[in-house]
Tab-separated table of C-alpha atoms in Angstrom:
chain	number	residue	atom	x	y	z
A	1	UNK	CA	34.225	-62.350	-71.344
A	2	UNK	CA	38.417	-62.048	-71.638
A	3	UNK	CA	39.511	-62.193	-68.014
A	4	UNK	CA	41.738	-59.724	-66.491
A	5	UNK	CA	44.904	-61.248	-66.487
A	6	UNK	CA	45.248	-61.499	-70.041
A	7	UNK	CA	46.340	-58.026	-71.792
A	8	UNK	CA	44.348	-56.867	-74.674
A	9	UNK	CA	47.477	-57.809	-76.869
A	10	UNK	CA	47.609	-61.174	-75.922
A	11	UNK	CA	44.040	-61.290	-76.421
A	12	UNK	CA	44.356	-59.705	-80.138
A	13	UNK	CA	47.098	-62.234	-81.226
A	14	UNK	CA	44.893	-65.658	-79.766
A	15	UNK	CA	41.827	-63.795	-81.528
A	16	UNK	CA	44.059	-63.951	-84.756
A	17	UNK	CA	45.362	-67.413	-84.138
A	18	UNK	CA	41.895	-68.640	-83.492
A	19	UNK	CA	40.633	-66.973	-86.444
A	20	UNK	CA	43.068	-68.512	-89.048
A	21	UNK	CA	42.767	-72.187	-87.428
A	22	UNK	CA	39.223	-72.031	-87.297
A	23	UNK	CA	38.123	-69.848	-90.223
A	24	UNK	CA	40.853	-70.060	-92.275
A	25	UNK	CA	42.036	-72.991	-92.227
A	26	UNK	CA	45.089	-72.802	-92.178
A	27	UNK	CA	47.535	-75.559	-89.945
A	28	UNK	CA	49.643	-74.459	-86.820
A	29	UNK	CA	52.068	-74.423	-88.575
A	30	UNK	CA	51.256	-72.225	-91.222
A	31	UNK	CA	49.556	-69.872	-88.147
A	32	UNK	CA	53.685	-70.166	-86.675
A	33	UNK	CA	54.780	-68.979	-89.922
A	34	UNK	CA	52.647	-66.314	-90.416
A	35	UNK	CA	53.050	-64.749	-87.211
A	36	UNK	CA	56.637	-65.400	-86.790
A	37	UNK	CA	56.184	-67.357	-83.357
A	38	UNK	CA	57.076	-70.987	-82.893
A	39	UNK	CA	54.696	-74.071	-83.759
A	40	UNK	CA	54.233	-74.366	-79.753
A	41	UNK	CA	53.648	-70.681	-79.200
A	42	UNK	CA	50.569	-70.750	-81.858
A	43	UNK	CA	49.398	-74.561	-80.598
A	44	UNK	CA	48.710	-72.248	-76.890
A	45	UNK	CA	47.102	-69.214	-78.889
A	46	UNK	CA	44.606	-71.498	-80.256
A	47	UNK	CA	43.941	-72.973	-76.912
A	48	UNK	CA	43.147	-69.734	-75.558
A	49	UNK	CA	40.666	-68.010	-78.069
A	50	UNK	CA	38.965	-71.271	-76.961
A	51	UNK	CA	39.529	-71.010	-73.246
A	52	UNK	CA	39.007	-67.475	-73.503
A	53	UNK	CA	35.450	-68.611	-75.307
A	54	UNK	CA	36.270	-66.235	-78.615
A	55	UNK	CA	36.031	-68.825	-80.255
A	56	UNK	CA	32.260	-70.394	-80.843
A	57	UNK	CA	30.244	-69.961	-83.660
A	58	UNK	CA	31.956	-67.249	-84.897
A	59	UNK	CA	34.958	-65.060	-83.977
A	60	UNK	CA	33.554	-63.262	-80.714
A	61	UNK	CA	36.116	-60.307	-80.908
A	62	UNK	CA	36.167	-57.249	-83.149
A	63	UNK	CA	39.276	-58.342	-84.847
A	64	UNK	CA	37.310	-60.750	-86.592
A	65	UNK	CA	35.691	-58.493	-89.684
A	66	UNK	CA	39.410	-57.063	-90.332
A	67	UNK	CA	40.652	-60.549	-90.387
A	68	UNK	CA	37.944	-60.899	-93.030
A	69	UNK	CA	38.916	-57.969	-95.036
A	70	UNK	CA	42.706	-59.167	-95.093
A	71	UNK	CA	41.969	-62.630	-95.878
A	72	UNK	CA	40.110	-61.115	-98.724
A	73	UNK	CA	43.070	-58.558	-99.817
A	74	UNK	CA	45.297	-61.412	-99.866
A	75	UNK	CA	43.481	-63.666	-102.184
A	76	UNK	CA	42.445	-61.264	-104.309
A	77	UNK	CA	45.816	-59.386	-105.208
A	78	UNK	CA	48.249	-62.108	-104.209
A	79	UNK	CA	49.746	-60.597	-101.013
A	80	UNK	CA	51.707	-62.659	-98.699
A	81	UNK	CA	51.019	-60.858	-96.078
A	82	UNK	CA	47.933	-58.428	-94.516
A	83	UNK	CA	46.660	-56.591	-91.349
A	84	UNK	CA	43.499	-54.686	-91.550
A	85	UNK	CA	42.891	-52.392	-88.209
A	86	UNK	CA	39.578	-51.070	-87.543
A	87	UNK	CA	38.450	-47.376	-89.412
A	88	UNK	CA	37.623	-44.445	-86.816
A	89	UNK	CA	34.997	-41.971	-88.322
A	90	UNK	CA	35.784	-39.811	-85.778
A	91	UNK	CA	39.302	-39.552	-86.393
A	92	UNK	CA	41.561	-37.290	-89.119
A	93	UNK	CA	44.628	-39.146	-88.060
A	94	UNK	CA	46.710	-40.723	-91.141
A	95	UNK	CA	48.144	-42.907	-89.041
A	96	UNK	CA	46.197	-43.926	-85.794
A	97	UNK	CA	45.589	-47.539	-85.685
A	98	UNK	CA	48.084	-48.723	-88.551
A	99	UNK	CA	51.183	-47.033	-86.915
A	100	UNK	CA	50.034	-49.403	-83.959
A	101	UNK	CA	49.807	-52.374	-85.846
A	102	UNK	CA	52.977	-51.515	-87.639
A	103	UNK	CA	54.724	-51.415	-84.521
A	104	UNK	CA	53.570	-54.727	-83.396
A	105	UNK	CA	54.604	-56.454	-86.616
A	106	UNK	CA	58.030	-54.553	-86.637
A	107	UNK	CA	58.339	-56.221	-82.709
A	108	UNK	CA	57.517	-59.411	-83.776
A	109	UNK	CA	60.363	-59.086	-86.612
A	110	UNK	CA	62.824	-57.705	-83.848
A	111	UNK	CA	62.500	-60.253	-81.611
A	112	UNK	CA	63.466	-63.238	-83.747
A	113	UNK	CA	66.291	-65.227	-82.561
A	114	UNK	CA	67.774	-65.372	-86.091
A	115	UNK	CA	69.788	-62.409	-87.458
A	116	UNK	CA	68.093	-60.241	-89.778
A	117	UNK	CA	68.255	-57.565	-91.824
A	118	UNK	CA	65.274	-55.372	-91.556
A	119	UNK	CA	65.217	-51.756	-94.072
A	120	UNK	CA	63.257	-49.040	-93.347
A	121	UNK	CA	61.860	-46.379	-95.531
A	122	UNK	CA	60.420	-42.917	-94.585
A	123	UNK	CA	57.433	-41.073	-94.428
A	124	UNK	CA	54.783	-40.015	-91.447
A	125	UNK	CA	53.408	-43.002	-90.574
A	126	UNK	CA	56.066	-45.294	-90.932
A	127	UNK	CA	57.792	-42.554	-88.572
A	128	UNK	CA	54.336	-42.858	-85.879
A	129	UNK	CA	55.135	-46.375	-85.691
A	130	UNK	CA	58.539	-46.252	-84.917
A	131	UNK	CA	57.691	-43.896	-81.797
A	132	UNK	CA	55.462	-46.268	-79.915
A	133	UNK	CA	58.123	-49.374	-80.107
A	134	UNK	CA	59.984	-50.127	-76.955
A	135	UNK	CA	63.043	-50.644	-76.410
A	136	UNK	CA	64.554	-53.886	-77.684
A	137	UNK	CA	67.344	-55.339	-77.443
A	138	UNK	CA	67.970	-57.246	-80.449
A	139	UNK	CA	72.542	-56.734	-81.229
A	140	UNK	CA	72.314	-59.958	-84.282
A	141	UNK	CA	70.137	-57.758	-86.066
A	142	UNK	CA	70.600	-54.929	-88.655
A	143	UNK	CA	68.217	-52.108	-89.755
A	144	UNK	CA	69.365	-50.441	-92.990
A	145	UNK	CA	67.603	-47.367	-94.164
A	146	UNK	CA	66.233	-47.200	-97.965
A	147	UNK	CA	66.137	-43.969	-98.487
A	148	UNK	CA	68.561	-40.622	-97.663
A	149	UNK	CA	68.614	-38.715	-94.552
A	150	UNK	CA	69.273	-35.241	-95.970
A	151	UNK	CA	66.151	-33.036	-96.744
A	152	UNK	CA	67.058	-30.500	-99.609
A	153	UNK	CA	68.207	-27.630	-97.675
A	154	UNK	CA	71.137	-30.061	-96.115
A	155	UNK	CA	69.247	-30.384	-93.142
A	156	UNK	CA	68.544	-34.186	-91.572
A	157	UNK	CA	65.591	-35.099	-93.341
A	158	UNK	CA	62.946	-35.413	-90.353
A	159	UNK	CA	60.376	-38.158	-91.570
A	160	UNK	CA	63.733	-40.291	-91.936
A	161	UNK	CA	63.221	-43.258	-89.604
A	162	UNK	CA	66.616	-44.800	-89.101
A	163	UNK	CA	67.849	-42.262	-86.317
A	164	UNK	CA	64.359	-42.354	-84.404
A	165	UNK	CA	65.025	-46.567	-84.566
A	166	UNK	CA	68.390	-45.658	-82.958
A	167	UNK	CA	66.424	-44.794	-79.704
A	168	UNK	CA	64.734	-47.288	-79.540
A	169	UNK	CA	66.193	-50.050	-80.662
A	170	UNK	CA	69.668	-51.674	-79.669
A	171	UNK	CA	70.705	-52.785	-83.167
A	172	UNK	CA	73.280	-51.939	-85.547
A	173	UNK	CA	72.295	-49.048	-87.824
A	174	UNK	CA	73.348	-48.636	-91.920
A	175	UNK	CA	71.660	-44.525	-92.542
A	176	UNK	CA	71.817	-43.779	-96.396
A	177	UNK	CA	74.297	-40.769	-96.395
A	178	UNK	CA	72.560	-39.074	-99.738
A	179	UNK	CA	69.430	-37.075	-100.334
A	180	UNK	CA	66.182	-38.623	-101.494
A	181	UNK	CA	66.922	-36.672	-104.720
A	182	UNK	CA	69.935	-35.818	-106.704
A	183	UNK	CA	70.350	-32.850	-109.589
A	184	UNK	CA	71.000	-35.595	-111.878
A	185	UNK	CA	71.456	-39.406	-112.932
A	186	UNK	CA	74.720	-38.620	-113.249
A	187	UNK	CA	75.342	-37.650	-109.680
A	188	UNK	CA	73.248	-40.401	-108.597
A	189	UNK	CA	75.719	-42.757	-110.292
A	190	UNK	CA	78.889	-40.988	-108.625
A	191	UNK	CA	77.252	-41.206	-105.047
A	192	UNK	CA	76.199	-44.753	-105.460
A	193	UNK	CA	79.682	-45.750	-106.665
A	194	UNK	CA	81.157	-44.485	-103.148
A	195	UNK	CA	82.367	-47.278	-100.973
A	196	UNK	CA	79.887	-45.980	-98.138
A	197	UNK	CA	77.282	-46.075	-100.012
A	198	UNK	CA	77.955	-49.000	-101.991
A	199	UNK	CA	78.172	-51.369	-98.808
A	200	UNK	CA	74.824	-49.641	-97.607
A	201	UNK	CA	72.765	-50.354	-101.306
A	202	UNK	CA	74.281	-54.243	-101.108
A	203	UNK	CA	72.865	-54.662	-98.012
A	204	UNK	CA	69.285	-52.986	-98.189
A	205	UNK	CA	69.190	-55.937	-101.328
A	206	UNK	CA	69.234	-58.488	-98.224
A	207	UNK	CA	66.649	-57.179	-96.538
A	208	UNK	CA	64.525	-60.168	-95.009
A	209	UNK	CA	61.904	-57.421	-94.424
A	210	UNK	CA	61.161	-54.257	-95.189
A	211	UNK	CA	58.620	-51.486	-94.044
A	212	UNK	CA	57.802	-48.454	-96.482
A	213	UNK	CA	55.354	-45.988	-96.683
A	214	UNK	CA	52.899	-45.468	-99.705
A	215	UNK	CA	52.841	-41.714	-100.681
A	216	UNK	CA	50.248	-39.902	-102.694
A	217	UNK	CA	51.203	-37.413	-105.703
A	218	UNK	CA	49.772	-33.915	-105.799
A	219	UNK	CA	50.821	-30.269	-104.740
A	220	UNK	CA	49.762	-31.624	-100.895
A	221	UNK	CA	51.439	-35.018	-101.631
A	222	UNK	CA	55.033	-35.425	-99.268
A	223	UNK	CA	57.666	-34.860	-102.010
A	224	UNK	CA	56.597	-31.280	-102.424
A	225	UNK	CA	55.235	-30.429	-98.842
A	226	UNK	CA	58.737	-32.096	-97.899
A	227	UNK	CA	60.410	-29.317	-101.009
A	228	UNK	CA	61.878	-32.532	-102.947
A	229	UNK	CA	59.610	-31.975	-106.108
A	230	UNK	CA	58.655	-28.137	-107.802
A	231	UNK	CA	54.994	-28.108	-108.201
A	232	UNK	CA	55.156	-27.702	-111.528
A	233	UNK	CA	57.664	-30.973	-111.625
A	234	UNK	CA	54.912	-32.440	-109.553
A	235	UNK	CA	52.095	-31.806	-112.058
A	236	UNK	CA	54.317	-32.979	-115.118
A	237	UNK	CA	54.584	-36.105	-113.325
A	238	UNK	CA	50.745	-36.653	-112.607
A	239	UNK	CA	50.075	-35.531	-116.348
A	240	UNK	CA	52.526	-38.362	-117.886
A	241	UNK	CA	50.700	-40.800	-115.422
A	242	UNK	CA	51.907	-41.074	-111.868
A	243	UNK	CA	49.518	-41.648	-109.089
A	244	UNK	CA	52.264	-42.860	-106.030
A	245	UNK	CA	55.462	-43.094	-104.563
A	246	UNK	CA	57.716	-45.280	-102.193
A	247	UNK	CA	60.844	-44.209	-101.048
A	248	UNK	CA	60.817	-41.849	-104.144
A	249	UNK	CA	60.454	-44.480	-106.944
A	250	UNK	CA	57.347	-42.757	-108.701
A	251	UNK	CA	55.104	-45.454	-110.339
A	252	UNK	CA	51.792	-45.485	-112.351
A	253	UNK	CA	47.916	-46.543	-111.819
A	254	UNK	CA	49.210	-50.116	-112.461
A	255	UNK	CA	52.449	-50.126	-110.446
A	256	UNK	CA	54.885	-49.751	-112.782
A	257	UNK	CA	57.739	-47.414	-112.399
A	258	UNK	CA	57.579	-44.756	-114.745
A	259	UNK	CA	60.411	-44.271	-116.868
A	260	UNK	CA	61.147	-40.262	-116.490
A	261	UNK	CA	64.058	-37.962	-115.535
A	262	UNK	CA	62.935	-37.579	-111.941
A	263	UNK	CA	62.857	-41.371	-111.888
A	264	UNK	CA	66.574	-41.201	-112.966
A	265	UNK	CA	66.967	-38.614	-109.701
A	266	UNK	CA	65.931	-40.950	-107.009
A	267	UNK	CA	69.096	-41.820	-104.841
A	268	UNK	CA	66.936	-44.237	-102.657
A	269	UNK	CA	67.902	-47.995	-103.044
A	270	UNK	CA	65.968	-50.198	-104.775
A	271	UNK	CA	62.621	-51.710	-103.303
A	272	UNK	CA	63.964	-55.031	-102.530
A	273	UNK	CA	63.134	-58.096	-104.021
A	274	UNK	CA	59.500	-58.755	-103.242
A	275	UNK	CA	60.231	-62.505	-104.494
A	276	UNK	CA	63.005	-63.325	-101.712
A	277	UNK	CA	61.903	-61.125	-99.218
A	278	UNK	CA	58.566	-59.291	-97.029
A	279	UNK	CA	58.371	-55.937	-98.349
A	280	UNK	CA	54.910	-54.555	-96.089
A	281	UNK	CA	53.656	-51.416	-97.271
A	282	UNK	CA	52.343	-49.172	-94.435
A	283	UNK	CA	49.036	-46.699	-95.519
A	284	UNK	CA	45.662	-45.397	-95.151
A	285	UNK	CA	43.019	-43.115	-96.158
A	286	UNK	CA	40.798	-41.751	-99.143
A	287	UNK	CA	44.170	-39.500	-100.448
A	288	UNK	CA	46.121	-42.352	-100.923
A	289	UNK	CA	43.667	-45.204	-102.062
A	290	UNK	CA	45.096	-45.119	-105.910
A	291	UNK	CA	48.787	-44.862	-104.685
A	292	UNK	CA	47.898	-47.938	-102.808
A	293	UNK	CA	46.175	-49.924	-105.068
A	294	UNK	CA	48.452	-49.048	-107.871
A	295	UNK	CA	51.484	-50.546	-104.670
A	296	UNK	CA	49.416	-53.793	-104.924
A	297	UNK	CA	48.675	-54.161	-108.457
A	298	UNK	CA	51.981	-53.619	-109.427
A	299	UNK	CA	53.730	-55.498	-106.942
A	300	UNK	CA	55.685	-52.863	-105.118
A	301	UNK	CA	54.825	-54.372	-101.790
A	302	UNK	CA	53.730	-58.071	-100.828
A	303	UNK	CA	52.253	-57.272	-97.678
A	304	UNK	CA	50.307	-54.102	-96.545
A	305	UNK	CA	49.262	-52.925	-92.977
A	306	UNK	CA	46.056	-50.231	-93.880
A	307	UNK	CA	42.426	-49.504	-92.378
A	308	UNK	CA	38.643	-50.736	-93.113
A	309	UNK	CA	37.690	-48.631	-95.549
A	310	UNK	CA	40.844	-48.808	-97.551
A	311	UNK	CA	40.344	-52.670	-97.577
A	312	UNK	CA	37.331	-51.997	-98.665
A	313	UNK	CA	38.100	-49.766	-101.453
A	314	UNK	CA	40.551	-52.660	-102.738
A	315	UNK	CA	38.126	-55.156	-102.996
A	316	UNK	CA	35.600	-53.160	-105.186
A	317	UNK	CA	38.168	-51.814	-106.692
C-alpha cells in the first residue's frame, strides 16, 4: 500500500524506474538516461518501488502492463523512446490520458539544466497537453514552433501551440510567421528565403526534441475541418495513397512522404532529424491507428506517447 506522503506522480515515476531495473533490465544509468534525471535521482526511484513494496514478484502498480506494451513497441519498430497510458472505454476523449503524459515528458524536458531547443508542432492534443503544464521557469531554453500560426482566413491558427507555451512557460519563443499552406512551391520558396523565417527553419533543425501530433486523412481529418485542404484535394490525396500527416508533411501507409503538389505547399519546417534528435509523436485512437503506424514504420517519429489499444493495434499489426 503507497503511503500518503508520496504523490501519485512520484509513485508513477519509481513504478517506472522499478519496472525497467527489475524487468527490463536495463542499468541506472540507462534508467537516468531514459528519464532525463540524474544517475542519483533514478538510484532513489529504485529504492522506493522497493520501499514502497511495488516491487515483488511482479510490478504491483497498474503502470506495469503499459510498461509492457511500450517495451514491446520499442523493440518491435525500433523506437527510442515510448509511453503507453492506460485505455478508458468509457471515454470519447482523443486526448485524455496522453495529453497528461505528454505534459509530464515535456516537464521533464523543461527542467533540464542544459539549454535546449525544444519545437513544437500543432494539433488538438498536442494543444491539451500544453494546457495542463505549469508554469516553469526555464530562460536557457528555446521552444521553436514547426509549423505556421496563420489559419487560412488570416486568422491565428488556434490548434497552434507556441502562443499557449507562452503562458505557461518562461522561455524564449521562435512562432513560424507563415501559414501551414501556401498557393504554391513557389511562394513557399519566397517565404522561406525571408531572413525571419530563415533564422526560425535553421533553428527548428536543432531541435534536441520535438513534440508533434499524428493526424488522420479524410473529409473529418484536421486539414479540412481546420479549411487547409478542399475535400476534393483531400480525396485526391487518399486515392494516390496518403493515410497521415504531421505538421502538414502528408506521407503514405509506409511512412514515406508522398511526392505531390500539396506536398510542395507545406510551409511547415522539416521534421527534424530523427537520427540527432527525439522527435515523440503524440496520438491515439481507432481514426488514427494507420496514420500512426504508417509515423512508425516510416520513421517520422522515434518516440510516441499513445493509449492501450493503439499499442495494441501496433503489435498485431
Amino acid at each position: 500500500m503507497a503511503k500518503r506522503s508520496e504523490t501519485p506522480a512520484r509513485l508513477d515515476d519509481a513504478a517506472r524506474a522499478g519496472w525497467l531495473y527489475y524487468v527490463a533490465g536495463r542499468t541506472q544509468d540507462e534508467i537516468a538516461a531514459s528519464m532525463g534525471i540524474s544517475r542519483q535521482s533514478a538510484q532513489r526511484l529504485v529504492s522506493l518501488a522497493v520501499a514502497e513494496r511495488l516491487i515483488k514478484v511482479r510490478l504491483d502498480h497498474p503502470i506495469a502492463a503499459c510498461l509492457e506494451l511500450a517495451e514491446q513497441l520499442r523493440r518491435k519498430f525500433g523506437l527510442k523512446q515510448v509511453e503507453v497510458v492506460p485505455s478508458d472505454p468509457g471515454s470519447s476523449s482523443t486526448t485524455v490520458g496522453i495529453a497528461e503524459a505528454a505534459a509530464a515528458e515535456i516537464e521533464r524536458w523543461l527542467k533540464r539544466p542544459e539549454p535546449i531547443v525544444l519545437a513544437v508542432g500543432t494539433g488538438r492534443t498536442l494543444k491539451a497537453a500544453v494546457d495542463q503544464l505549469p508554469v516553469i521557469e526555464c530562460p536557457n531554453h528555446r521552444i521553436v514552433s514547426l509549423t505556421g500560426n496563420i489559419a487560412p482566413d488570416g486568422s491565428a491558427a488556434y490548434y497552434n501551440v507556441i502562443f499557449s507555451m507562452a503562458d505557461a512557460v518562461k522561455a524564449r519563443h521562435f512562432p513560424m510567421p507563415l501559414p501551414v499552406l501556401v498557393t504554391s512551391a513557389e511562394e513557399r520558396e519566397l517565404l522561406h528565403g525571408q531572413q525571419l523565417v530563415r533564422s526560425t527553419l535553421d533553428m527548428s533543425a536543432q531541435a534536441n526534441v520535438t513534440f508533434v501530433g499524428i493526424g488522420e486523412l479524410g473529409i473529418d481529418g484536421p486539414l479540412c475541418v481546420d479549411g487547409f485542404l478542399e475535400k476534393d484535394e483531400m480525396m485526391e490525396l487518399m486515392r494516390g495513397g496518403a493515410v497521415g500527416e504531421i505538421c502538414g508533411w502528408i506521407f503514405d501507409v509506409d511512412g514515406r512522404l508522398l511526392d505531390n503538389p500539396i506536398n510542395e505547399r507545406v510551409a511547415s519546417a522539416p521534421i527534424p532529424s530523427r537520427d540527432a534528435s527525439m522527435v515523440i509523436g503524440l496520438a491515439k485512437g481507432k481514426r488514427k491507428f494507420k496514420a500512426i503506424r504508417a509515423a512508425v514504420v516510416g520513421h517520422q517519429i522515434n518516440g510516441l506517447i499513445t493509449d492501450e489499444d493503439t499499442a495494441e493495434f501496433l503489435l498485431r499489426s
